[in-house]
Amino acid sequence: MQRILPSPRRPLTAAGTRGLATSAARRANRAVVYHGTGDPRSVLHATTYPDLPRPPPHALNVRLLLAPVNPADLNVVEGVYPARPAPADALAPGHALARPVYVGGSEGLAQVTDVGSDVRGVSEGDWVVMAGQQLGTWASARTLSAEDVVKLPPGLSEVNGATITVNPPTAYNMLHDYVKLQEGDWVMQNGANSAVGQAVIQIAAKEGLKTLNFVRSRRVQDDLDSLKQQLKSLGATEVLTYDELEDKSLGERVKGLTGGKPLRLLLNCVSGPATTQMVRLLGADAHLVSYGAMSRQPLALPTSAFIFRNLACHGFWQSRWYQTHSRAEREALLARLARMQLKEPEHEVVVLPAHESDADATERIRKVMEALAKGQHGKKVLLRIEQP
Ligand SMILES: NC(=O)c1ccc[n+]([C@@H]2O[C@H](COP(=O)([O-])OP(=O)(O)OC[C@H]3O[C@@H](n4cnc5c(N)ncnc54)[C@H](OP(=O)(O)O)[C@@H]3O)[C@@H](O)[C@H]2O)c1
């Protein structure tokens, strides 16, 4: 087992060394929780709870270093996502809550602070990521079953570690599980600037694949130009906007771009009318893989595409992949992705500072939710919840 070294950008403090459990014992914890599902802007709140006692034999205590706010996390809070967290009656043993809470967040990077007597292969100080779903990562510290964590492969930054279990595996699996693509083949995708889209671009480029990427237009042309430039610097071959789908000559332009090579894979996280138009650009025997619906609109497809072009449609869910693959397969995939050294997704770290009251932390988190609801963030939000 390889020891994971801390990120050079955030050196470990005394609280991050092997003595962490002892030094942390005097501290409290904080989590972002909700009692019932609803609009994240109104149901989420911050709550403080006592420090964790030593873990039971098969468990470990972790300190959460960084946890993303993914679109699916918001859907879970809204109550419209099929996977749900288990309600917690207490956030620390002996600290009974008046009402059970759900802790938000499913993905995240944590550092092991104390190891149960029967746990093998993980040591205090190791960096781990979540192997299970909906474990409640929007917290400063949790007690988790040893089965629920995987040691992080070496060589990753904090941000890459915190975001490695959902989006990069989704991108990798969708690129490999549906069509056997050869070097020089083309992949088309929408939501190309999403974290998944950025991973698709990078993995495809590393494997010699070309990508035709669609994004939403921007009010200011300079913003669109810099977005296109950013995606091209990741390896995107071409970046277009959904508005360009209205152009009747787009089919010919795309043929010119691909040299007539048929597009055989379309990755869709948007749905709605733009995706219907993208389907018209696909060649024969193509596969449409849907993994999200950011437009919140249904997907309508021309029947002719099924009859005359043999279109095949699939839904991909990384959670299902985890449920149907062994621990060894999960670890192998994470190790493969770690070796790829993907660039960190565009992100913003939001800190819930130690000195802040729960009321102020609640206000801060609700502001983040407000900005996300209005689509004003444009970057992956990562929460760092300090121990108050
Ligand atoms: N099925 C799975 O296993 C799986 C795994 C991971 C992610 N996902 C899904 O994949 C999607 C992207 O996730 P992520 O974490 O990569 O997202 P993200 O980084 O937060 O990016 C969100 C993306 O959605 C776009 N978007 C937002 N509202 C839109 C709208 N009304 N119409 C068109 N585009 C819109 C944004 O474009 P702008 O920049 O223009 O706002 C941005 O490209 C989500 O739906 C998520 O649930 C699914």
mmCIF file of C-alpha atoms in Angstrom, residues 19-358:
data_model
loop_
_atom_site.group_PDB
_atom_site.id
_atom_site.type_symbol
_atom_site.label_atom_id
_atom_site.label_comp_id
_atom_site.label_asym_id
_atom_site.label_seq_id
_atom_site.Cartn_x
_atom_site.Cartn_y
_atom_site.Cartn_z
ATOM 1 C CA GLY A 19 -1.403 13.124 15.921
ATOM 2 C CA LEU A 20 -4.623 14.404 14.358
ATOM 3 C CA ALA A 21 -7.016 12.263 16.374
ATOM 4 C CA THR A 22 -5.606 13.562 19.620
ATOM 5 C CA SER A 23 -5.417 17.212 18.592
ATOM 6 C CA ALA A 24 -8.840 17.073 16.957
ATOM 7 C CA ALA A 25 -10.365 15.547 20.064
ATOM 8 C CA ARG A 26 -10.855 18.982 21.569
ATOM 9 C CA ARG A 27 -12.700 20.284 18.518
ATOM 10 C CA ALA A 28 -16.243 20.231 17.268
ATOM 11 C CA ASN A 29 -17.507 19.359 13.800
ATOM 12 C CA ARG A 30 -19.897 20.869 11.332
ATOM 13 C CA ALA A 31 -22.094 19.418 8.574
ATOM 14 C CA VAL A 32 -24.470 20.760 5.953
ATOM 15 C CA VAL A 33 -27.715 18.900 6.529
ATOM 16 C CA TYR A 34 -31.442 18.896 5.792
ATOM 17 C CA HIS A 35 -34.448 17.399 7.590
ATOM 18 C CA GLY A 36 -36.690 16.925 4.576
ATOM 19 C CA THR A 37 -36.252 17.209 0.817
ATOM 20 C CA GLY A 38 -36.970 20.492 -0.930
ATOM 21 C CA ASP A 39 -35.315 23.489 -2.549
ATOM 22 C CA PRO A 40 -31.627 23.458 -1.501
ATOM 23 C CA ARG A 41 -31.835 27.243 -1.038
ATOM 24 C CA SER A 42 -34.252 26.812 1.847
ATOM 25 C CA VAL A 43 -33.831 23.322 3.341
ATOM 26 C CA LEU A 44 -30.055 23.145 3.762
ATOM 27 C CA HIS A 45 -28.495 24.378 6.963
ATOM 28 C CA ALA A 46 -25.221 24.084 8.844
ATOM 29 C CA THR A 47 -25.133 22.327 12.185
ATOM 30 C CA THR A 48 -22.381 21.796 14.731
ATOM 31 C CA TYR A 49 -21.835 18.487 16.504
ATOM 32 C CA PRO A 50 -19.257 17.170 18.990
ATOM 33 C CA ASP A 51 -15.980 15.586 17.996
ATOM 34 C CA LEU A 52 -16.072 11.894 17.108
ATOM 35 C CA PRO A 53 -15.054 9.250 19.637
ATOM 36 C CA ARG A 54 -12.734 6.409 18.561
ATOM 37 C CA PRO A 55 -14.291 4.386 15.715
ATOM 38 C CA PRO A 56 -15.764 0.890 16.259
ATOM 39 C CA PRO A 57 -13.571 -2.083 15.166
ATOM 40 C CA HIS A 58 -14.646 -2.192 11.465
ATOM 41 C CA ALA A 59 -14.857 1.571 10.942
ATOM 42 C CA LEU A 60 -12.616 4.583 10.646
ATOM 43 C CA ASN A 61 -12.856 8.280 11.379
ATOM 44 C CA VAL A 62 -12.076 10.670 8.576
ATOM 45 C CA ARG A 63 -11.684 14.399 8.237
ATOM 46 C CA LEU A 64 -13.247 15.628 4.994
ATOM 47 C CA LEU A 65 -10.787 17.843 3.116
ATOM 48 C CA LEU A 66 -12.857 18.862 0.088
ATOM 49 C CA ALA A 67 -16.278 17.799 -1.181
ATOM 50 C CA PRO A 68 -17.855 18.851 -4.486
ATOM 51 C CA VAL A 69 -21.387 20.088 -4.995
ATOM 52 C CA ASN A 70 -22.442 18.029 -8.008
ATOM 53 C CA PRO A 71 -25.740 18.539 -9.876
ATOM 54 C CA ALA A 72 -26.900 15.112 -8.630
ATOM 55 C CA ASP A 73 -26.349 16.224 -5.002
ATOM 56 C CA LEU A 74 -28.861 19.020 -5.550
ATOM 57 C CA ASN A 75 -31.309 16.557 -7.102
ATOM 58 C CA VAL A 76 -30.928 14.357 -4.006
ATOM 59 C CA VAL A 77 -31.762 17.295 -1.732
ATOM 60 C CA GLU A 78 -34.720 18.131 -3.989
ATOM 61 C CA GLY A 79 -35.930 14.545 -3.621
ATOM 62 C CA VAL A 80 -35.889 13.836 -7.364
ATOM 63 C CA TYR A 81 -32.871 11.506 -7.461
ATOM 64 C CA PRO A 82 -33.298 7.733 -7.148
ATOM 65 C CA ALA A 83 -30.477 7.273 -4.607
ATOM 66 C CA ARG A 84 -31.086 8.604 -1.088
ATOM 67 C CA PRO A 85 -28.841 8.973 1.946
ATOM 68 C CA ALA A 86 -29.769 7.148 5.143
ATOM 69 C CA PRO A 87 -31.202 9.508 7.780
ATOM 70 C CA ALA A 88 -28.865 10.085 10.729
ATOM 71 C CA ASP A 89 -30.302 10.109 14.269
ATOM 72 C CA ALA A 90 -26.997 11.376 15.596
ATOM 73 C CA LEU A 91 -23.935 12.897 13.909
ATOM 74 C CA ALA A 92 -21.729 11.750 16.766
ATOM 75 C CA PRO A 93 -22.494 8.928 19.216
ATOM 76 C CA GLY A 94 -24.347 10.185 22.265
ATOM 77 C CA HIS A 95 -25.350 13.406 20.520
ATOM 78 C CA ALA A 96 -28.986 12.615 19.785
ATOM 79 C CA LEU A 97 -30.747 14.968 17.397
ATOM 80 C CA ALA A 98 -34.272 16.229 17.998
ATOM 81 C CA ARG A 99 -35.118 15.199 14.418
ATOM 82 C CA PRO A 100 -33.141 12.886 12.076
ATOM 83 C CA VAL A 101 -31.071 14.699 9.441
ATOM 84 C CA TYR A 102 -29.635 13.841 6.051
ATOM 85 C CA VAL A 103 -26.054 14.957 5.442
ATOM 86 C CA GLY A 104 -25.555 16.356 1.937
ATOM 87 C CA GLY A 105 -22.864 15.304 -0.531
ATOM 88 C CA SER A 106 -21.776 12.007 -1.977
ATOM 89 C CA GLU A 107 -18.281 12.568 -3.335
ATOM 90 C CA GLY A 108 -15.231 13.856 -1.525
ATOM 91 C CA LEU A 109 -11.648 13.554 -0.415
ATOM 92 C CA ALA A 110 -10.974 12.631 3.200
ATOM 93 C CA GLN A 111 -8.013 11.993 5.408
ATOM 94 C CA VAL A 112 -8.070 9.084 7.835
ATOM 95 C CA THR A 113 -7.736 10.314 11.421
ATOM 96 C CA ASP A 114 -8.384 7.141 13.427
ATOM 97 C CA VAL A 115 -8.643 3.482 12.444
ATOM 98 C CA GLY A 116 -10.813 0.792 14.080
ATOM 99 C CA SER A 117 -8.948 -2.151 15.593
ATOM 100 C CA ASP A 118 -10.063 -4.645 12.892
ATOM 101 C CA VAL A 119 -9.386 -2.439 9.841
ATOM 102 C CA ARG A 120 -6.440 -3.455 7.672
ATOM 103 C CA GLY A 121 -4.685 -1.707 4.770
ATOM 104 C CA VAL A 122 -5.539 1.878 5.731
ATOM 105 C CA SER A 123 -3.541 3.999 8.144
ATOM 106 C CA GLU A 124 -3.983 7.269 9.911
ATOM 107 C CA GLY A 125 -3.004 10.088 7.531
ATOM 108 C CA ASP A 126 -3.988 8.223 4.331
ATOM 109 C CA TRP A 127 -6.122 9.993 1.790
ATOM 110 C CA VAL A 128 -9.303 8.126 0.865
ATOM 111 C CA VAL A 129 -12.294 8.669 -1.413
ATOM 112 C CA MET A 130 -15.802 7.297 -1.109
ATOM 113 C CA ALA A 131 -16.507 3.806 -2.464
ATOM 114 C CA GLY A 132 -20.174 3.960 -1.442
ATOM 115 C CA GLN A 133 -22.873 6.418 -2.482
ATOM 116 C CA GLN A 134 -24.640 9.119 -0.466
ATOM 117 C CA LEU A 135 -22.366 8.877 2.556
ATOM 118 C CA GLY A 136 -22.756 12.545 3.488
ATOM 119 C CA THR A 137 -19.505 14.280 2.555
ATOM 120 C CA TRP A 138 -20.576 17.868 3.294
ATOM 121 C CA ALA A 139 -19.137 17.629 6.796
ATOM 122 C CA SER A 140 -15.872 18.272 8.585
ATOM 123 C CA ALA A 141 -15.562 14.704 9.931
ATOM 124 C CA ARG A 142 -17.461 11.405 9.751
ATOM 125 C CA THR A 143 -17.201 7.861 11.004
ATOM 126 C CA LEU A 144 -17.417 5.496 8.009
ATOM 127 C CA SER A 145 -17.373 1.766 7.514
ATOM 128 C CA ALA A 146 -13.984 0.676 6.152
ATOM 129 C CA GLU A 147 -15.921 -0.885 3.232
ATOM 130 C CA ASP A 148 -17.091 2.588 2.212
ATOM 131 C CA VAL A 149 -13.690 4.037 1.374
ATOM 132 C CA VAL A 150 -10.952 3.384 -1.156
ATOM 133 C CA LYS A 151 -7.379 4.573 -0.749
ATOM 134 C CA LEU A 152 -6.629 7.302 -3.247
ATOM 135 C CA PRO A 153 -4.161 6.380 -5.983
ATOM 136 C CA PRO A 154 -0.938 8.385 -5.647
ATOM 137 C CA GLY A 155 -0.017 11.590 -7.436
ATOM 138 C CA LEU A 156 -3.303 13.496 -7.291
ATOM 139 C CA SER A 157 -3.967 17.024 -6.095
ATOM 140 C CA GLU A 158 -6.684 17.666 -3.493
ATOM 141 C CA VAL A 159 -9.069 18.917 -6.186
ATOM 142 C CA ASN A 160 -8.451 15.952 -8.483
ATOM 143 C CA GLY A 161 -8.798 13.583 -5.530
ATOM 144 C CA ALA A 162 -12.080 15.163 -4.424
ATOM 145 C CA THR A 163 -13.542 14.912 -7.928
ATOM 146 C CA ILE A 164 -12.192 11.588 -9.181
ATOM 147 C CA THR A 165 -14.975 9.160 -8.283
ATOM 148 C CA VAL A 166 -17.924 10.539 -10.286
ATOM 149 C CA ASN A 167 -17.110 12.596 -13.372
ATOM 150 C CA PRO A 168 -13.863 11.121 -14.771
ATOM 151 C CA PRO A 169 -15.144 7.500 -14.447
ATOM 152 C CA THR A 170 -18.413 8.532 -16.124
ATOM 153 C CA ALA A 171 -16.459 10.034 -19.022
ATOM 154 C CA TYR A 172 -14.115 7.048 -19.301
ATOM 155 C CA ASN A 173 -16.846 4.413 -19.190
ATOM 156 C CA MET A 174 -19.069 6.151 -21.714
ATOM 157 C CA LEU A 175 -16.137 6.435 -24.123
ATOM 158 C CA HIS A 176 -15.361 2.714 -23.810
ATOM 159 C CA ASP A 177 -18.556 0.768 -23.085
ATOM 160 C CA TYR A 178 -20.721 1.406 -26.160
ATOM 161 C CA VAL A 179 -18.643 1.785 -29.331
ATOM 162 C CA LYS A 180 -15.231 0.396 -30.125
ATOM 163 C CA LEU A 181 -13.585 3.612 -31.248
ATOM 164 C CA GLN A 182 -10.302 3.668 -33.156
ATOM 165 C CA GLU A 183 -7.695 6.420 -33.143
ATOM 166 C CA GLY A 184 -8.925 9.278 -35.342
ATOM 167 C CA ASP A 185 -12.631 8.505 -34.740
ATOM 168 C CA TRP A 186 -14.961 11.295 -33.653
ATOM 169 C CA VAL A 187 -17.108 11.672 -30.545
ATOM 170 C CA MET A 188 -19.805 14.327 -30.233
ATOM 171 C CA GLN A 189 -21.015 15.717 -26.892
ATOM 172 C CA ASN A 190 -23.134 18.464 -25.402
ATOM 173 C CA GLY A 191 -22.542 20.200 -22.048
ATOM 174 C CA ALA A 192 -18.925 20.056 -23.157
ATOM 175 C CA ASN A 193 -17.748 22.530 -20.515
ATOM 176 C CA SER A 194 -19.288 20.515 -17.669
ATOM 177 C CA ALA A 195 -16.853 18.636 -15.448
ATOM 178 C CA VAL A 196 -17.804 15.390 -17.232
ATOM 179 C CA GLY A 197 -17.430 17.104 -20.620
ATOM 180 C CA GLN A 198 -13.968 18.363 -19.727
ATOM 181 C CA ALA A 199 -12.965 14.846 -18.695
ATOM 182 C CA VAL A 200 -14.388 13.445 -21.970
ATOM 183 C CA ILE A 201 -12.294 15.934 -23.964
ATOM 184 C CA GLN A 202 -9.093 15.071 -22.118
ATOM 185 C CA ILE A 203 -9.522 11.289 -22.109
ATOM 186 C CA ALA A 204 -10.540 11.296 -25.787
ATOM 187 C CA ALA A 205 -7.519 13.422 -26.722
ATOM 188 C CA LYS A 206 -5.175 11.123 -24.780
ATOM 189 C CA GLU A 207 -6.599 8.167 -26.743
ATOM 190 C CA GLY A 208 -6.247 9.863 -30.135
ATOM 191 C CA LEU A 209 -9.996 10.505 -30.537
ATOM 192 C CA LYS A 210 -11.416 13.729 -31.924
ATOM 193 C CA THR A 211 -14.238 15.584 -30.229
ATOM 194 C CA LEU A 212 -17.039 17.753 -31.584
ATOM 195 C CA ASN A 213 -18.189 19.738 -28.578
ATOM 196 C CA PHE A 214 -21.360 21.784 -28.058
ATOM 197 C CA VAL A 215 -21.783 24.477 -25.385
ATOM 198 C CA ARG A 216 -24.300 27.200 -24.626
ATOM 199 C CA SER A 217 -23.607 30.574 -26.171
ATOM 200 C CA ARG A 218 -22.482 33.426 -23.907
ATOM 201 C CA ARG A 219 -23.895 36.955 -23.736
ATOM 202 C CA VAL A 220 -20.450 38.397 -24.365
ATOM 203 C CA GLN A 221 -18.511 37.104 -27.384
ATOM 204 C CA ASP A 222 -15.197 37.330 -25.488
ATOM 205 C CA ASP A 223 -16.553 34.936 -22.854
ATOM 206 C CA LEU A 224 -17.489 32.429 -25.549
ATOM 207 C CA ASP A 225 -14.104 32.820 -27.218
ATOM 208 C CA SER A 226 -12.275 32.204 -23.961
ATOM 209 C CA LEU A 227 -14.502 29.191 -23.179
ATOM 210 C CA LYS A 228 -13.700 27.713 -26.601
ATOM 211 C CA GLN A 229 -10.026 28.421 -26.041
ATOM 212 C CA GLN A 230 -10.117 26.767 -22.637
ATOM 213 C CA LEU A 231 -11.749 23.601 -24.047
ATOM 214 C CA LYS A 232 -9.306 23.516 -26.957
ATOM 215 C CA SER A 233 -6.409 23.782 -24.524
ATOM 216 C CA LEU A 234 -7.772 20.609 -22.891
ATOM 217 C CA GLY A 235 -7.715 18.862 -26.282
ATOM 218 C CA ALA A 236 -11.123 19.647 -27.842
ATOM 219 C CA THR A 237 -10.978 19.364 -31.629
ATOM 220 C CA GLU A 238 -13.924 21.681 -32.359
ATOM 221 C CA VAL A 239 -16.294 23.670 -30.153
ATOM 222 C CA LEU A 240 -19.663 24.885 -31.445
ATOM 223 C CA THR A 241 -22.715 26.437 -29.800
ATOM 224 C CA TYR A 242 -26.253 25.045 -29.836
ATOM 225 C CA ASP A 243 -27.256 28.148 -31.831
ATOM 226 C CA GLU A 244 -25.166 26.839 -34.728
ATOM 227 C CA LEU A 245 -27.452 23.786 -34.922
ATOM 228 C CA GLU A 246 -30.019 26.118 -36.539
ATOM 229 C CA ASP A 247 -27.661 26.611 -39.471
ATOM 230 C CA LYS A 248 -28.880 24.399 -42.326
ATOM 231 C CA SER A 249 -25.349 24.047 -43.698
ATOM 232 C CA LEU A 250 -23.995 22.638 -40.419
ATOM 233 C CA GLY A 251 -24.266 19.032 -41.698
ATOM 234 C CA GLU A 252 -21.942 19.870 -44.594
ATOM 235 C CA ARG A 253 -19.570 21.814 -42.314
ATOM 236 C CA VAL A 254 -19.331 18.820 -39.989
ATOM 237 C CA LYS A 255 -18.666 16.475 -42.919
ATOM 238 C CA GLY A 256 -15.844 18.787 -43.970
ATOM 239 C CA LEU A 257 -14.471 18.726 -40.442
ATOM 240 C CA THR A 258 -14.540 14.950 -40.024
ATOM 241 C CA GLY A 259 -13.452 14.251 -43.598
ATOM 242 C CA GLY A 260 -16.725 12.363 -44.037
ATOM 243 C CA LYS A 261 -16.047 9.994 -41.123
ATOM 244 C CA PRO A 262 -19.421 9.124 -39.562
ATOM 245 C CA LEU A 263 -20.054 10.272 -35.985
ATOM 246 C CA ARG A 264 -20.863 7.119 -34.015
ATOM 247 C CA LEU A 265 -21.053 8.248 -30.391
ATOM 248 C CA LEU A 266 -23.070 11.104 -28.906
ATOM 249 C CA LEU A 267 -22.781 11.800 -25.159
ATOM 250 C CA ASN A 268 -25.776 13.731 -23.848
ATOM 251 C CA CYS A 269 -26.163 15.513 -20.494
ATOM 252 C CA VAL A 270 -28.553 18.223 -21.726
ATOM 253 C CA SER A 271 -31.527 16.647 -23.628
ATOM 254 C CA GLY A 272 -34.222 18.994 -25.021
ATOM 255 C CA PRO A 273 -34.491 20.259 -28.627
ATOM 256 C CA ALA A 274 -30.750 20.942 -29.094
ATOM 257 C CA THR A 275 -29.987 17.261 -28.554
ATOM 258 C CA THR A 276 -32.683 16.274 -31.071
ATOM 259 C CA GLN A 277 -30.870 18.430 -33.606
ATOM 260 C CA MET A 278 -27.494 16.929 -32.698
ATOM 261 C CA VAL A 279 -28.862 13.442 -33.452
ATOM 262 C CA ARG A 280 -29.286 14.538 -37.086
ATOM 263 C CA LEU A 281 -25.491 14.855 -37.322
ATOM 264 C CA LEU A 282 -24.914 11.198 -36.368
ATOM 265 C CA GLY A 283 -23.942 8.588 -38.940
ATOM 266 C CA ALA A 284 -25.273 5.025 -39.300
ATOM 267 C CA ASP A 285 -25.089 2.555 -36.380
ATOM 268 C CA ALA A 286 -24.423 5.343 -33.907
ATOM 269 C CA HIS A 287 -24.987 5.208 -30.144
ATOM 270 C CA LEU A 288 -26.589 7.979 -28.115
ATOM 271 C CA VAL A 289 -25.609 7.733 -24.454
ATOM 272 C CA SER A 290 -27.614 9.932 -22.089
ATOM 273 C CA TYR A 291 -26.271 10.593 -18.616
ATOM 274 C CA GLY A 292 -27.944 13.845 -17.570
ATOM 275 C CA ALA A 293 -30.731 16.272 -18.450
ATOM 276 C CA MET A 294 -29.432 19.709 -17.496
ATOM 277 C CA SER A 295 -32.093 21.448 -19.631
ATOM 278 C CA ARG A 296 -34.743 19.628 -17.535
ATOM 279 C CA GLN A 297 -36.520 18.910 -20.798
ATOM 280 C CA PRO A 298 -37.380 15.528 -22.313
ATOM 281 C CA LEU A 299 -35.517 14.069 -25.257
ATOM 282 C CA ALA A 300 -37.486 13.656 -28.503
ATOM 283 C CA LEU A 301 -35.886 11.592 -31.227
ATOM 284 C CA PRO A 302 -36.791 11.241 -34.910
ATOM 285 C CA THR A 303 -38.173 7.748 -35.554
ATOM 286 C CA SER A 304 -36.349 7.702 -38.897
ATOM 287 C CA ALA A 305 -33.020 7.688 -37.049
ATOM 288 C CA PHE A 306 -33.934 4.304 -35.529
ATOM 289 C CA ILE A 307 -35.358 2.813 -38.730
ATOM 290 C CA PHE A 308 -32.954 4.027 -41.384
ATOM 291 C CA ARG A 309 -29.768 4.733 -39.422
ATOM 292 C CA ASN A 310 -30.042 2.012 -36.777
ATOM 293 C CA LEU A 311 -29.576 4.456 -33.901
ATOM 294 C CA ALA A 312 -29.141 2.790 -30.494
ATOM 295 C CA CYS A 313 -29.914 4.675 -27.271
ATOM 296 C CA HIS A 314 -28.627 4.012 -23.784
ATOM 297 C CA GLY A 315 -28.705 5.541 -20.317
ATOM 298 C CA PHE A 316 -25.510 5.568 -18.296
ATOM 299 C CA TRP A 317 -25.361 5.850 -14.504
ATOM 300 C CA GLN A 318 -22.005 5.674 -12.776
ATOM 301 C CA SER A 319 -23.720 4.585 -9.538
ATOM 302 C CA ARG A 320 -25.024 1.489 -11.358
ATOM 303 C CA TRP A 321 -21.510 0.831 -12.673
ATOM 304 C CA TYR A 322 -20.169 0.909 -9.105
ATOM 305 C CA GLN A 323 -22.956 -1.409 -7.921
ATOM 306 C CA THR A 324 -22.208 -3.948 -10.657
ATOM 307 C CA HIS A 325 -18.399 -3.916 -10.519
ATOM 308 C CA SER A 326 -16.084 -5.385 -7.911
ATOM 309 C CA ARG A 327 -13.902 -3.427 -5.541
ATOM 310 C CA ALA A 328 -10.845 -4.514 -7.588
ATOM 311 C CA GLU A 329 -12.451 -3.183 -10.793
ATOM 312 C CA ARG A 330 -13.280 0.139 -9.110
ATOM 313 C CA GLU A 331 -9.759 0.525 -7.792
ATOM 314 C CA ALA A 332 -8.290 -0.378 -11.190
ATOM 315 C CA LEU A 333 -10.420 2.280 -12.888
ATOM 316 C CA LEU A 334 -9.481 4.952 -10.348
ATOM 317 C CA ALA A 335 -5.799 4.027 -10.704
ATOM 318 C CA ARG A 336 -6.062 4.244 -14.518
ATOM 319 C CA LEU A 337 -7.680 7.670 -14.250
ATOM 320 C CA ALA A 338 -5.080 8.843 -11.736
ATOM 321 C CA ARG A 339 -2.317 7.869 -14.183
ATOM 322 C CA MET A 340 -4.002 9.989 -16.859
ATOM 323 C CA GLN A 341 -3.267 13.117 -14.777
ATOM 324 C CA LEU A 342 -6.389 14.948 -15.926
ATOM 325 C CA LYS A 343 -6.380 18.689 -15.455
ATOM 326 C CA GLU A 344 -8.408 19.851 -12.465
ATOM 327 C CA PRO A 345 -11.949 20.880 -13.437
ATOM 328 C CA GLU A 346 -12.576 24.630 -13.365
ATOM 329 C CA HIS A 347 -13.537 25.094 -9.728
ATOM 330 C CA GLU A 348 -14.121 27.435 -6.823
ATOM 331 C CA VAL A 349 -13.434 26.373 -3.237
ATOM 332 C CA VAL A 350 -16.088 27.637 -0.801
ATOM 333 C CA VAL A 351 -14.857 27.550 2.796
ATOM 334 C CA LEU A 352 -17.210 27.347 5.769
ATOM 335 C CA PRO A 353 -14.749 28.919 8.227
ATOM 336 C CA ALA A 354 -14.174 27.588 11.724
ATOM 337 C CA HIS A 355 -14.947 30.906 13.420
ATOM 338 C CA GLU A 356 -18.347 31.347 11.749
ATOM 339 C CA SER A 357 -21.608 30.596 13.607
ATOM 340 C CA ASP A 358 -23.965 27.939 12.232
#
